[in-house]
Tab-separated table of C-alpha atoms and ligand atoms in Angstrom:
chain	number	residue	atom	x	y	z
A	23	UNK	CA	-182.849	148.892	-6.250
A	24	UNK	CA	-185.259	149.367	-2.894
A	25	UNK	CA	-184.881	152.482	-0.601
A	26	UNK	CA	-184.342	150.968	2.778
A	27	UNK	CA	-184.952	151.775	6.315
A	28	UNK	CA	-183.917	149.254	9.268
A	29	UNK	CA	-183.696	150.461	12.753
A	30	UNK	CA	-181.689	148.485	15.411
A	31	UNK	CA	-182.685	148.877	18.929
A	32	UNK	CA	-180.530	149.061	22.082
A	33	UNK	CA	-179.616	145.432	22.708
A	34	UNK	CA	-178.960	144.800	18.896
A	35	UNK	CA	-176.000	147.508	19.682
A	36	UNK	CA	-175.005	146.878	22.429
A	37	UNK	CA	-171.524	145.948	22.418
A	38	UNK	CA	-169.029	146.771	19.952
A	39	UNK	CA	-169.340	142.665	18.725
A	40	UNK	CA	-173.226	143.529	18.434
A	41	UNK	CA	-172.550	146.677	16.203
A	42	UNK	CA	-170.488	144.938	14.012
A	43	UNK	CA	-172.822	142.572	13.666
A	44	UNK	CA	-175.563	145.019	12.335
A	45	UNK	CA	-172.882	146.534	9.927
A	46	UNK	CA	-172.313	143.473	8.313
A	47	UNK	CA	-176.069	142.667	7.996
A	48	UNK	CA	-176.420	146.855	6.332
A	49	UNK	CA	-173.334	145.809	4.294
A	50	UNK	CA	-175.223	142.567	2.916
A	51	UNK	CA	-177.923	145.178	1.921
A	52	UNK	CA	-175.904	147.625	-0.004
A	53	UNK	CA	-174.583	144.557	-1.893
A	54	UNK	CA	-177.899	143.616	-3.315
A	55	UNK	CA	-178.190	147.425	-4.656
A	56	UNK	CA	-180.331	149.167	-2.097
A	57	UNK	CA	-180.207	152.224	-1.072
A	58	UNK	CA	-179.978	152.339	3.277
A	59	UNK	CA	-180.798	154.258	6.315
A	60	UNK	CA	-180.045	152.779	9.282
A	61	UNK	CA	-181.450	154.349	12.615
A	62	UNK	CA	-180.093	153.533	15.567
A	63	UNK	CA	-181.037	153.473	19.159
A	64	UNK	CA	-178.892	154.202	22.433
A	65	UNK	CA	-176.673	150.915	23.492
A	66	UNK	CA	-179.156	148.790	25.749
A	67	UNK	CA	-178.762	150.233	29.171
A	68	UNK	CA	-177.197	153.861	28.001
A	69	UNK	CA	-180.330	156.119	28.331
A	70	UNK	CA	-181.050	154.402	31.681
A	71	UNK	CA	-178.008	154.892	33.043
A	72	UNK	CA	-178.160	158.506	31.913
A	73	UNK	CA	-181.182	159.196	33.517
A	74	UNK	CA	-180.243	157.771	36.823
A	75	UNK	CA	-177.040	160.048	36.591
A	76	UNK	CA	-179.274	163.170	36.054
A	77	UNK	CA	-181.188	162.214	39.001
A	78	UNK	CA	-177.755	162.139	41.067
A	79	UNK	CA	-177.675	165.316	40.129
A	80	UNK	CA	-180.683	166.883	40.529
A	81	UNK	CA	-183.927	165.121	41.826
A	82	UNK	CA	-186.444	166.455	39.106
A	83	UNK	CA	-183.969	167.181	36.242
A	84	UNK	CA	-185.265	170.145	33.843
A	85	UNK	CA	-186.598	168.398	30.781
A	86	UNK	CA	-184.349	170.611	28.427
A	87	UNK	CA	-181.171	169.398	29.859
A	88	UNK	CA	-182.822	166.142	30.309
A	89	UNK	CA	-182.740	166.346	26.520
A	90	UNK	CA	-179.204	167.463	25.834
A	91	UNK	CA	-178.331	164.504	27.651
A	92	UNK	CA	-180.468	161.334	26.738
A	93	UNK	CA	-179.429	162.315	22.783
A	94	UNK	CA	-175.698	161.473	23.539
A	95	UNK	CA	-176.673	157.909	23.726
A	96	UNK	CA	-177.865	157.478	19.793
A	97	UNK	CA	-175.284	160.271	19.290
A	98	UNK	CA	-172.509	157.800	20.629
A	99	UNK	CA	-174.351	154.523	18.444
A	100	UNK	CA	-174.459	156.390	15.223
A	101	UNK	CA	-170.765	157.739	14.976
A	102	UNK	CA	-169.849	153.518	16.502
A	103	UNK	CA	-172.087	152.416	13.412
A	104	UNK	CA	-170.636	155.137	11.246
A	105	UNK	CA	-166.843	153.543	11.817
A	106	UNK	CA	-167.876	149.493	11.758
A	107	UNK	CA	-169.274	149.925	8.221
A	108	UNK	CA	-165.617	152.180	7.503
A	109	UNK	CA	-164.301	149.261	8.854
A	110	UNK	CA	-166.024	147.037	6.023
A	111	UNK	CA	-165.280	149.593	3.352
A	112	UNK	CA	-168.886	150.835	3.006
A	113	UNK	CA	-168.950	154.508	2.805
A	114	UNK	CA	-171.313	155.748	5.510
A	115	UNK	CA	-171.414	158.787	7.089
A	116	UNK	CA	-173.925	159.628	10.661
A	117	UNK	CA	-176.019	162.441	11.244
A	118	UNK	CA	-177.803	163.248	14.056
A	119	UNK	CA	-182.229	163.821	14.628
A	120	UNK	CA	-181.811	167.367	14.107
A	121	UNK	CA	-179.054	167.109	10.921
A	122	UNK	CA	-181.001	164.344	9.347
A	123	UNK	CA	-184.071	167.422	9.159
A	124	UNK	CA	-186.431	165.671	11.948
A	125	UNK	CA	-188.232	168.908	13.308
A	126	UNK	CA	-190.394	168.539	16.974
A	127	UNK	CA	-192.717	170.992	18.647
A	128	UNK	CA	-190.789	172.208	21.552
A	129	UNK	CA	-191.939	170.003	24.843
A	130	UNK	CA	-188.899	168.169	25.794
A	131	UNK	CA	-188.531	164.594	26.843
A	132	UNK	CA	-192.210	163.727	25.283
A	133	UNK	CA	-191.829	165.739	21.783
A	134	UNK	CA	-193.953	165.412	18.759
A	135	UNK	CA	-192.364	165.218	15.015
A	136	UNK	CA	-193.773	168.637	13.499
A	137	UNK	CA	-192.297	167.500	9.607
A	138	UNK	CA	-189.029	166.114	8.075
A	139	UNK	CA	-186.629	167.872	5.726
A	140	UNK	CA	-184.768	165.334	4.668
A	141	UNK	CA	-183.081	166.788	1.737
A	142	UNK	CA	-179.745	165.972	3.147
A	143	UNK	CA	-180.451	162.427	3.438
A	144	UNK	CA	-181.300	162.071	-0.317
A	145	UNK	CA	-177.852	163.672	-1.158
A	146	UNK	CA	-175.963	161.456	1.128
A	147	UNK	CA	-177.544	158.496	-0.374
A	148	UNK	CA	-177.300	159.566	-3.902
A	149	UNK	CA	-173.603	160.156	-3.312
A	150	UNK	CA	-173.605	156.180	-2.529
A	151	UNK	CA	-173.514	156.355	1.417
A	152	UNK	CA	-175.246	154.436	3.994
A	153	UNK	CA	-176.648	157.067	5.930
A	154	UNK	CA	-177.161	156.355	9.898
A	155	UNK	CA	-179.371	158.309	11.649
A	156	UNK	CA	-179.864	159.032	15.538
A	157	UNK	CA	-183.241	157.314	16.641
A	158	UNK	CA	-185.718	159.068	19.614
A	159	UNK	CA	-184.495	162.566	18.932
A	160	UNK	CA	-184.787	166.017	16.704
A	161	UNK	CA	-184.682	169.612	17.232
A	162	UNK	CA	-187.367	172.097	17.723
A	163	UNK	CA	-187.716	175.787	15.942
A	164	UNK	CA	-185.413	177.674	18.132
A	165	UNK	CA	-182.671	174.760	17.622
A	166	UNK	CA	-183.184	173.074	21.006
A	167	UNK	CA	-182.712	169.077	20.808
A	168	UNK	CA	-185.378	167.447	21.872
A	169	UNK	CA	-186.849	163.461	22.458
A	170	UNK	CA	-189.577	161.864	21.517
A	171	UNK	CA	-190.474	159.242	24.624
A	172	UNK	CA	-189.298	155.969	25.795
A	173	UNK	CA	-188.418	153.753	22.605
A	174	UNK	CA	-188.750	156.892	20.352
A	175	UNK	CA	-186.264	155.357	17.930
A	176	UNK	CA	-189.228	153.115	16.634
A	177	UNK	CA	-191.169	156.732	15.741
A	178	UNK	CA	-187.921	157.879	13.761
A	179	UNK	CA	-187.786	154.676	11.468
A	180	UNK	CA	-191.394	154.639	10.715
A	181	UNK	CA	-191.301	158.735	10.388
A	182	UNK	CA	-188.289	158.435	7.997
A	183	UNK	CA	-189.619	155.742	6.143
A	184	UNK	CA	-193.038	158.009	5.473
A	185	UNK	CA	-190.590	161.057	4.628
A	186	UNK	CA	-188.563	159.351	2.292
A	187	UNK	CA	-191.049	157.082	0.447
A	188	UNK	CA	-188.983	154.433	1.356
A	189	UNK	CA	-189.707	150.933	-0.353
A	190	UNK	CA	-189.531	148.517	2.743
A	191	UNK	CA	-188.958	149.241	6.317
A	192	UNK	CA	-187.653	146.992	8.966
A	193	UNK	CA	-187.456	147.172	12.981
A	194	UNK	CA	-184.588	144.821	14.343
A	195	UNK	CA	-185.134	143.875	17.720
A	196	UNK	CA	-184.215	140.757	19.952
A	197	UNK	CA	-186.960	138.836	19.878
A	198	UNK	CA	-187.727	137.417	16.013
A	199	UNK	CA	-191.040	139.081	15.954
A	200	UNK	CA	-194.344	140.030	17.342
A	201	UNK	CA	-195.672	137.418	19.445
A	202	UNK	CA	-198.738	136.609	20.893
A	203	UNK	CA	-197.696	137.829	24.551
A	204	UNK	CA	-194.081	138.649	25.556
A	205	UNK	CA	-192.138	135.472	24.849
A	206	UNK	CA	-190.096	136.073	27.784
A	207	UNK	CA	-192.693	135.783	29.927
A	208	UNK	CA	-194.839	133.106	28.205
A	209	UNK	CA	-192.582	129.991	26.707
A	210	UNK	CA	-195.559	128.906	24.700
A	211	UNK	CA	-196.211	132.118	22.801
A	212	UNK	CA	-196.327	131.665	19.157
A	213	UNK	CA	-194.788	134.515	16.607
A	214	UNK	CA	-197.181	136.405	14.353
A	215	UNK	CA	-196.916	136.117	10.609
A	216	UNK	CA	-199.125	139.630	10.336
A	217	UNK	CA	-201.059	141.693	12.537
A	218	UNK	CA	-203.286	144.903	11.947
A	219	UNK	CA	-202.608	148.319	13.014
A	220	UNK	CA	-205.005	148.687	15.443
A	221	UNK	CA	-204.293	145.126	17.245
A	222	UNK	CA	-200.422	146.396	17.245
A	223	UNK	CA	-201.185	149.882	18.778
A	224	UNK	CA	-203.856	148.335	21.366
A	225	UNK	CA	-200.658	145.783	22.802
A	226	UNK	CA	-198.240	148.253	22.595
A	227	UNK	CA	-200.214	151.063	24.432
A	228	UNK	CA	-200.803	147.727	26.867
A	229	UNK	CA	-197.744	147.624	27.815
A	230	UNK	CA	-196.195	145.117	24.885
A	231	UNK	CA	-192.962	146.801	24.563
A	232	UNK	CA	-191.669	145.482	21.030
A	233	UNK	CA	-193.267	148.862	19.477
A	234	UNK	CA	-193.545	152.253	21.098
A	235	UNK	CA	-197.324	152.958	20.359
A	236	UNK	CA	-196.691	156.104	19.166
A	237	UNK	CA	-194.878	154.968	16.208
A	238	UNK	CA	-197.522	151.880	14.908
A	239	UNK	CA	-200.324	155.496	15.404
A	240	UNK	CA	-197.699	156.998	12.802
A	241	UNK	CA	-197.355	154.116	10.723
A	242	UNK	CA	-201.090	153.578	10.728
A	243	UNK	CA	-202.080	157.239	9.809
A	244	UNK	CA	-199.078	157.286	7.000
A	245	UNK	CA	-200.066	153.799	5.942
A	246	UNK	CA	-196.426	152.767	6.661
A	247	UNK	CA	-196.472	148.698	6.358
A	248	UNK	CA	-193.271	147.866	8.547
A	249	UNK	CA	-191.811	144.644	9.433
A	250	UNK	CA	-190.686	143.563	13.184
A	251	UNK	CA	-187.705	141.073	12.967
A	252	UNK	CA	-184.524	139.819	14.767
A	253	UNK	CA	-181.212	141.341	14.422
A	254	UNK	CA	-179.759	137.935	15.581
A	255	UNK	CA	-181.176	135.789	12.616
A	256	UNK	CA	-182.589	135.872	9.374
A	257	UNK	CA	-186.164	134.288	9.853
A	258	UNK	CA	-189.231	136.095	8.531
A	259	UNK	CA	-190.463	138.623	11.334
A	260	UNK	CA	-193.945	139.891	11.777
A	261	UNK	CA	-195.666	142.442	8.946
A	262	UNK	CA	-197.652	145.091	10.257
A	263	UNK	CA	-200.582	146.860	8.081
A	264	UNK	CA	-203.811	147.750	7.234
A	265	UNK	CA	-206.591	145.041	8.731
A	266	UNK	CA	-207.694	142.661	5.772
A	267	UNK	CA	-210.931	140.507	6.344
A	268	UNK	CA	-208.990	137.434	6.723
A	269	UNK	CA	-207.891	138.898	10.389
A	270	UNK	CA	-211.190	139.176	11.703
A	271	UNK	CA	-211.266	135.390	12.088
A	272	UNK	CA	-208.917	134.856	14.795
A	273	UNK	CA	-210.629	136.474	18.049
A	274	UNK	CA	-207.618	137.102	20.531
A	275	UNK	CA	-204.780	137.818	18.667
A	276	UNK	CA	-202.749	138.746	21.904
A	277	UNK	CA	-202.427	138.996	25.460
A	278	UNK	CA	-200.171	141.826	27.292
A	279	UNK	CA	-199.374	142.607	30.776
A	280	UNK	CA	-198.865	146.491	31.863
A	281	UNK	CA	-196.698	146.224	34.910
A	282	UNK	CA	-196.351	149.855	35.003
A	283	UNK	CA	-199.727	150.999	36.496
A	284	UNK	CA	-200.300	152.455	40.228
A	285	UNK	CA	-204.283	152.569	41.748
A	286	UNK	CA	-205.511	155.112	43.750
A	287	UNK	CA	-208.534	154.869	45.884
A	288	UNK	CA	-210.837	157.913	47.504
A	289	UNK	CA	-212.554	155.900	50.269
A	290	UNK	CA	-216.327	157.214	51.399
A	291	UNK	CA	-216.897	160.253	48.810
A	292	UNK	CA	-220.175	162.036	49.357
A	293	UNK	CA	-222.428	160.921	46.678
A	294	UNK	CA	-223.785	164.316	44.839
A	295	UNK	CA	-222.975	165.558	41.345
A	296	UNK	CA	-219.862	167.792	40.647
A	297	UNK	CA	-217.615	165.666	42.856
A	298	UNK	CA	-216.332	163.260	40.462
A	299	UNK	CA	-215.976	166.886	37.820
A	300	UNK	CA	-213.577	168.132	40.512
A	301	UNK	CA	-211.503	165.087	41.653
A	302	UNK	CA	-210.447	164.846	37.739
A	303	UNK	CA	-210.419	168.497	36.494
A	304	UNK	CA	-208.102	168.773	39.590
A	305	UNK	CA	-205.968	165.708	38.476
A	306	UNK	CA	-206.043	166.493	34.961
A	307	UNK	CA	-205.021	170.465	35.396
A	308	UNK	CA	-201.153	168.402	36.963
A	309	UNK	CA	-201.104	166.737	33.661
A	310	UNK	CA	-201.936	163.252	35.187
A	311	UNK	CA	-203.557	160.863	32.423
A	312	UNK	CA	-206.131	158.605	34.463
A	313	UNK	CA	-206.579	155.325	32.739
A	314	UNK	CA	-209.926	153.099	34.269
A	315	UNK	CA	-211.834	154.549	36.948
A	316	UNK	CA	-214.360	152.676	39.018
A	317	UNK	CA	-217.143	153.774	41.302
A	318	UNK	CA	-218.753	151.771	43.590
A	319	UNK	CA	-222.649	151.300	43.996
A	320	UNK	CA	-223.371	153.726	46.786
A	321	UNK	CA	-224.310	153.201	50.317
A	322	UNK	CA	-226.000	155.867	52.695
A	323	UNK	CA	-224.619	158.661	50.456
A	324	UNK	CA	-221.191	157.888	50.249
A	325	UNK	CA	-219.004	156.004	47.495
A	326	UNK	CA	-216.048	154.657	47.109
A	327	UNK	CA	-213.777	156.119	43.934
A	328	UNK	CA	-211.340	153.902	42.756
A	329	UNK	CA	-208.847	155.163	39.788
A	330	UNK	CA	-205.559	153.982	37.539
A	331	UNK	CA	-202.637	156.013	36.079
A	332	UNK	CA	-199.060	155.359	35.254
A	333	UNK	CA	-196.473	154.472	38.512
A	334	UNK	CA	-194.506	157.539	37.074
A	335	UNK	CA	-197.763	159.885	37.889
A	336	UNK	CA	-198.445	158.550	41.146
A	337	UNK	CA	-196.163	160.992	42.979
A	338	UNK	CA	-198.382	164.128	41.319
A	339	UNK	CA	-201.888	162.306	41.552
A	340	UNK	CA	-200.799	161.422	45.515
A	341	UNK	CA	-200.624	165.320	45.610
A	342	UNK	CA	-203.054	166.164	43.977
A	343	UNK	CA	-205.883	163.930	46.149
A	344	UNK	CA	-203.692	164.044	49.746
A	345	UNK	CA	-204.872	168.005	48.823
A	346	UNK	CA	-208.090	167.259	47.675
A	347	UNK	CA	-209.812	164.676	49.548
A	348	UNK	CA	-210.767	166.509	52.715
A	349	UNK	CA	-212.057	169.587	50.775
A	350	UNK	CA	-214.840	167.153	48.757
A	351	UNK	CA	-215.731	165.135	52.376
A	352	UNK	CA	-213.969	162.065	51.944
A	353	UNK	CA	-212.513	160.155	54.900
A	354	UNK	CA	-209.527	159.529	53.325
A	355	UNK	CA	-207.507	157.975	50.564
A	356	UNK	CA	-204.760	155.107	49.372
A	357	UNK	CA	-201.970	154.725	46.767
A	358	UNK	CA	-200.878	151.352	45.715
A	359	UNK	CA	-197.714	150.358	42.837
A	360	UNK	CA	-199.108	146.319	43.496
A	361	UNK	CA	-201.536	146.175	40.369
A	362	UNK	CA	-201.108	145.366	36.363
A	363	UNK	CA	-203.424	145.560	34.250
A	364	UNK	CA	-203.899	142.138	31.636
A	365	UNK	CA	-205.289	142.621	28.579
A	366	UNK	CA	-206.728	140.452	25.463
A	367	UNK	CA	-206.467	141.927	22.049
A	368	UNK	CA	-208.280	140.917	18.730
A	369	UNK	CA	-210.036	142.700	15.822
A	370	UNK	CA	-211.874	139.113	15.954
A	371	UNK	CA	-213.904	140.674	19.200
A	372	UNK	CA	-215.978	143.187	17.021
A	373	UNK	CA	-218.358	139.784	16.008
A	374	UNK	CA	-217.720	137.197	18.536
A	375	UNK	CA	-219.291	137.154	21.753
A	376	UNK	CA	-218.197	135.329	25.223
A	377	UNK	CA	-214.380	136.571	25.265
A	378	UNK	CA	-215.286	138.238	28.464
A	379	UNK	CA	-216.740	134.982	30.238
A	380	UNK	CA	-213.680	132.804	29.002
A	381	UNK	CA	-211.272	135.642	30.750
A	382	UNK	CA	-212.731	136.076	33.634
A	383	UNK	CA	-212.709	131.988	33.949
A	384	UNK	CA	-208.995	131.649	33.250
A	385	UNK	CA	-208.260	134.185	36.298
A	386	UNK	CA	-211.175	132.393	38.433
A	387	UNK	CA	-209.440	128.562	37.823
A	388	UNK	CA	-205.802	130.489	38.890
A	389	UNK	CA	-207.735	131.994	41.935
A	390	UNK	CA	-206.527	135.205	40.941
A	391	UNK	CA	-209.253	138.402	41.970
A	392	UNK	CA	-210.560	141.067	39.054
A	393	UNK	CA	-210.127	144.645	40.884
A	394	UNK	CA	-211.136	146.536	38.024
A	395	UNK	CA	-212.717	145.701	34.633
A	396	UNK	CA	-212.848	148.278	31.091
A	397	UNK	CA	-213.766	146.962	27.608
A	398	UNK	CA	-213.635	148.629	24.045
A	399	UNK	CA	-214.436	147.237	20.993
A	400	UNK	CA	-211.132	145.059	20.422
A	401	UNK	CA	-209.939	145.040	23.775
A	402	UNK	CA	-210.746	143.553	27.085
A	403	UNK	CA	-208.977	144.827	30.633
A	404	UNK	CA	-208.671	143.627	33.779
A	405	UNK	CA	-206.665	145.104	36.786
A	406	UNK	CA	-205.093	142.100	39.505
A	407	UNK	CA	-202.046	141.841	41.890
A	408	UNK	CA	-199.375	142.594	40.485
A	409	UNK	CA	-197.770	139.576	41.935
A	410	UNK	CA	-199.916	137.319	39.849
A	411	UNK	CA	-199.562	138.883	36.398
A	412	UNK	CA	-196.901	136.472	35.205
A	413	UNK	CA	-199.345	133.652	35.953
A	414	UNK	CA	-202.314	135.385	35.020
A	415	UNK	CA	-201.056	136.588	31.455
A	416	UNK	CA	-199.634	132.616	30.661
A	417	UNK	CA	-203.184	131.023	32.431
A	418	UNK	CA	-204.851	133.477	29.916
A	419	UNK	CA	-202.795	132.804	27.128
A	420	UNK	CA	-203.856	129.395	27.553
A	421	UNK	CA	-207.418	129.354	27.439
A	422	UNK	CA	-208.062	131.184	24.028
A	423	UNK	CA	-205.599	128.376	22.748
A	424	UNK	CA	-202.860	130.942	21.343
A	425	UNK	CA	-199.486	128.464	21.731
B	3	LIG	P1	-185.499	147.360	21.221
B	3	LIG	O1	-184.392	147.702	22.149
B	3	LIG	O2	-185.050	146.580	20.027
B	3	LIG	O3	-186.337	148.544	20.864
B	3	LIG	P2	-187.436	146.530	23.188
B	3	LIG	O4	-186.796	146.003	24.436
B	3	LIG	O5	-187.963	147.913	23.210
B	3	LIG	O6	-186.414	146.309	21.989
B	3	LIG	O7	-188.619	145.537	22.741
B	3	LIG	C1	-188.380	144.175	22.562
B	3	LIG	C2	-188.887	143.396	23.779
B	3	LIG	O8	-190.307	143.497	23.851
B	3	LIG	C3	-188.651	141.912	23.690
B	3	LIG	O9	-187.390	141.580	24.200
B	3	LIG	C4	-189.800	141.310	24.499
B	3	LIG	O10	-189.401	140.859	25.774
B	3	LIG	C5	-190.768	142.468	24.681
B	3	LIG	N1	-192.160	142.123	24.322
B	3	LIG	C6	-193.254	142.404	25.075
B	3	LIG	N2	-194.362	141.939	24.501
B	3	LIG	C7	-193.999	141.356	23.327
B	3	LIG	C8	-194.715	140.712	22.266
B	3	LIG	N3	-196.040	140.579	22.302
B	3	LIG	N4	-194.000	140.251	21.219
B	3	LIG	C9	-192.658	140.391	21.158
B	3	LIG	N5	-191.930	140.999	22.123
B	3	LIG	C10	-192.579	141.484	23.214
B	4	LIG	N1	-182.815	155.060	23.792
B	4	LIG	C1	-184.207	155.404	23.961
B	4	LIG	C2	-184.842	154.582	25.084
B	4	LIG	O1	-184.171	153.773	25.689
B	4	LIG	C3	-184.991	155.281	22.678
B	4	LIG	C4	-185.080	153.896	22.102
B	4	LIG	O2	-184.305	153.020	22.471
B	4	LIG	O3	-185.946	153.693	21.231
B	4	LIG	O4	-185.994	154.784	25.386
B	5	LIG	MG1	-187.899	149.540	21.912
C-alpha cells in the first residue's frame, strides 16, 4: 500500500464529464490499496472569471477580499470531486487549505506556506477515505484565508506530499508531460522522460507554465521527486528530481517563451554614479521586481537605461519613472508590453561552450533583432518582438536539434 498524492489542474476539472473522469482514475487507485489525496484546482476559467468580476467591482480589489473570493473556486472543485467519487461508492470526504492544516504568513494573494498540520488528513485516511483537498489556498494565524499565486495548486501537492511523507506524487495536467518547449506552440517538441530540478524551475520561472516555479523550489529544497502526467491518458509523464550525471550530457534541455514581460526605457540619463542607485531603490521601494537591465555605452555624458519587469508591474514602474525621470536629468522615458523574452535551458551549459553563438544564429537566419541579452550558468536570455516569439521559440527549438 503507497500513500498517494495526485493533483488535477483546472482543465482536468473542468466540466462535470471531466470530474468524473478524475474520480474514476482516484477510484482505480484506491482499488490497488493506496492510500489518496487528491488536490484539486479551480475549474479552468473559474479564478479568471472571478478576478475579472472583482475588478467590476472595484478597480484595485483589496487583496484580503481578493482572497475570500479566488478560494471559492477549489472550494466549489473539491465538494464536485467529493460527490463523483460518492457517486462511485468511494468514501471521500473534502476539506478545504485551511481544514486540511496548510498554514501561510499573512500577505494575501502571493502567500507563503509557514508549516502543515495535517493531523486531520491522517485520520481521514486511516478511516479509509479519499481525502480531497483545496489546491492554491490556506489560512494565516489570525484565521484569514489566504492564496498562494497563480497555479498555487501545484505548491499544495508538492507541500502535502513533503508533509505527509507521501510515497509517490503525481501532477495531472493536459498536456502528457514536460516537453521540450510548450507543445502548443511548437508541433515538433518532444516529451521529457526526466528532468532536474534546477532545469524545471529555470523554464517554469521562464514562463513554461506546466509548473508554478514556486512549487519545483519546494520540491527541490524537500527533495520531493514528483511526476508531471496527463489526466486524459495513461502514458508515462515526465519525473522530476535531483540532477544525476547522466543529465549533464544533453546541453539544451528546453526552450520557453515569457510573453508576459513589459520594457521600460530612460532615454539620455546623465552619466555619474548614484543615478542608476536611485532609479532602482526608487522602483524597488513600489515593490516592482526588475528582471534584465541594460545600459548603453555612453556618449557625451549621457546614457541610455533600458530595463524589464512583469506587464502586471508596468502600471507602478510607469509611476514610479514618469516621477522620477526629470528629477535625475533625463529627457524622457518609454513603456512598451511588445517584448518576450526566449530562453534556452540545460544543466549541459555548465561544460559546453558555443550555445550562445548557435542562438543568436537561429534568431539572425529568422531576421528576428536581440534587444536585450542576460546569461547564468544554465540559462541563456534574449529579449525580441513580441510578435516574433512564436517563430523565434520553434526556429530555436530547431537548431539545438530538440524534435
Ligand atoms: P493545469 O491547469 O493542469 O495546472 P497549466 O495550464 O497550468 O495546467 O499548465 C499546462 C500547460 O502548460 C500546457 O497546456 C502547455 O500549453 C503549457 N506549457 C508551457 N510550456 C510547456 C512545456 N515545456 N511542457 C509542457 N507544457 C507546457
Ligand atoms: N486556480 C488557481 C489559478 O488559476 C490555482 C491553480 O489553478 O493552480 O491560478
Ligand atoms: Mg497550472
Amino acid at each position: 500500500m503507497s500513500l498517494i498524492v495526485q493533483k488535477y489542474g483546472g482543465t482536468s476539472v473542468g466540466n462535470p464529464g471531466r470530474i468524473k473522469n478524475v474520480a474514476a482514475r482516484v477510484k482505480r487507485f484506491r482499488e490497488e490499496g493506496n492510500q489518496v489525496v487528491v488536490v484539486v484546482s479551480a475549474m479552468s476559467g473559474v479564478t479568471d472569471g472571478l478576478i475579472k468580476l472583482a475588478r467590476e467591482v472595484h478597480a484595485a480589489p483589496d487583496d484580503r477580499e481578493m482572497d475570500m473570493l479566488l478560494a471559492t473556486g477549489e472550494q466549489t472543485t473539491i465538494a464536485l470531486t467529493a460527490m463523483a467519487l460518492h457517486g462511485m461508492g468511494v468514501k471521500a470526504v473534502s476539506l478545504t487549505g485551511a481544514q486540511a492544516g496548510i498554514v501561510t504568513d499573512g500577505v494575501h494573494t502571493k502567500a507563503k506556506i509557514a508549516n502543515i498540520t495535517p493531523k486531520r488528513i491522517h485520520e481521514l485516511l486511516k478511516e479509509g477515505n479519499v481525502v480531497i483537498v483545496a489546491g492554491f489556498q490556506g489560512a494565516d494565524e489570525a484565521g484569514h484565508i489566504t492564496t498562494l499565486g497563480r497555479g498555487g495548486s501545484d505548491l499544495t501537492a508538492i507541500a502535502l506530499a513533503a508533509a505527509i511523507k507521501a510515497d509517490l506524487c503525481e501532477i495531472y495536467t493536459d498536456v502528457d508531460g514536460v516537453y521540450t518547449a510548450d507543445p502548443r506552440v511548437v508541433k515538433a517538441a518532444r516529451k521529457l522522460e526526466e528532468i532536474s530540478y534546477d532545469e524545471m524551475l529555470e523554464l517554469a520561472s521562464l514562463g513554461a507554465k506546466v509548473m508554478q516555479s514556486r512549487s519545483v523550489e519546494f520540491a527541490k529544497k524537500f527533495k520531493v521527486v514528483f511526476s508531471v502526467r496527463s489526466s486524459m491518458n495513461d502514458n508515462p509523464g515526465t519525473i522530476v528530481k535531483e540532477e544525476t550525471r547522466k543529465m549533464e550530457d544533453v546541453v539544451i534541455r528546453g526552450v520557453s517563451a515569457d510573453k508576459n514581460q513589459a520594457k521600460v526605457t530612460i532615454t539620455q540619463v546623465p552619466d555619474k554614479p548614484g543615478v542608476a542607485a536611485r532609479i532602482f531603490k526608487a522602483i524597488a521601494d513600489a515593490h516592482v521586481n526588475v528582471d534584465m537591465i541594460v545600459q548603453n555605452v555612453s556618449a557625451s555624458g549621457h546614457t541610455d537605461m533600458t530595463f524589464t519587469v512583469g506587464k502586471d508591474d508596468l502600471p507602478k514602474a510607469r509611476k514610479v519613472i514618469e516621477a522620477l525621470a526629470k528629477e535625475v536629468g533625463a529627457t524622457g522615458f518609454a513603456c512598451t508590453e511588445g517584448i518576450a523574452k526566449l530562453s534556452v535551458v540545460g544543466i549541459g551549459m555548465r561544460s559546453h561552450t558555443g550555445v550562445a553563438a548557435d542562438l543568436f544564429e537561429a534568431l539572425a537566419a529568422e531576421k528576428i533583432n536581440i534587444q536585450m541579452i542576460s546569461t547564468s550558468e544554465i540559462k541563456i536570455s534574449v529579449i525580441i518582438d513580441l510578435a516574433h516569439a512564436d517563430r523565434a521559440v520553434n526556429a530555436v527549438h530547431k537548431k539545438f536539434g530538440l524534435g
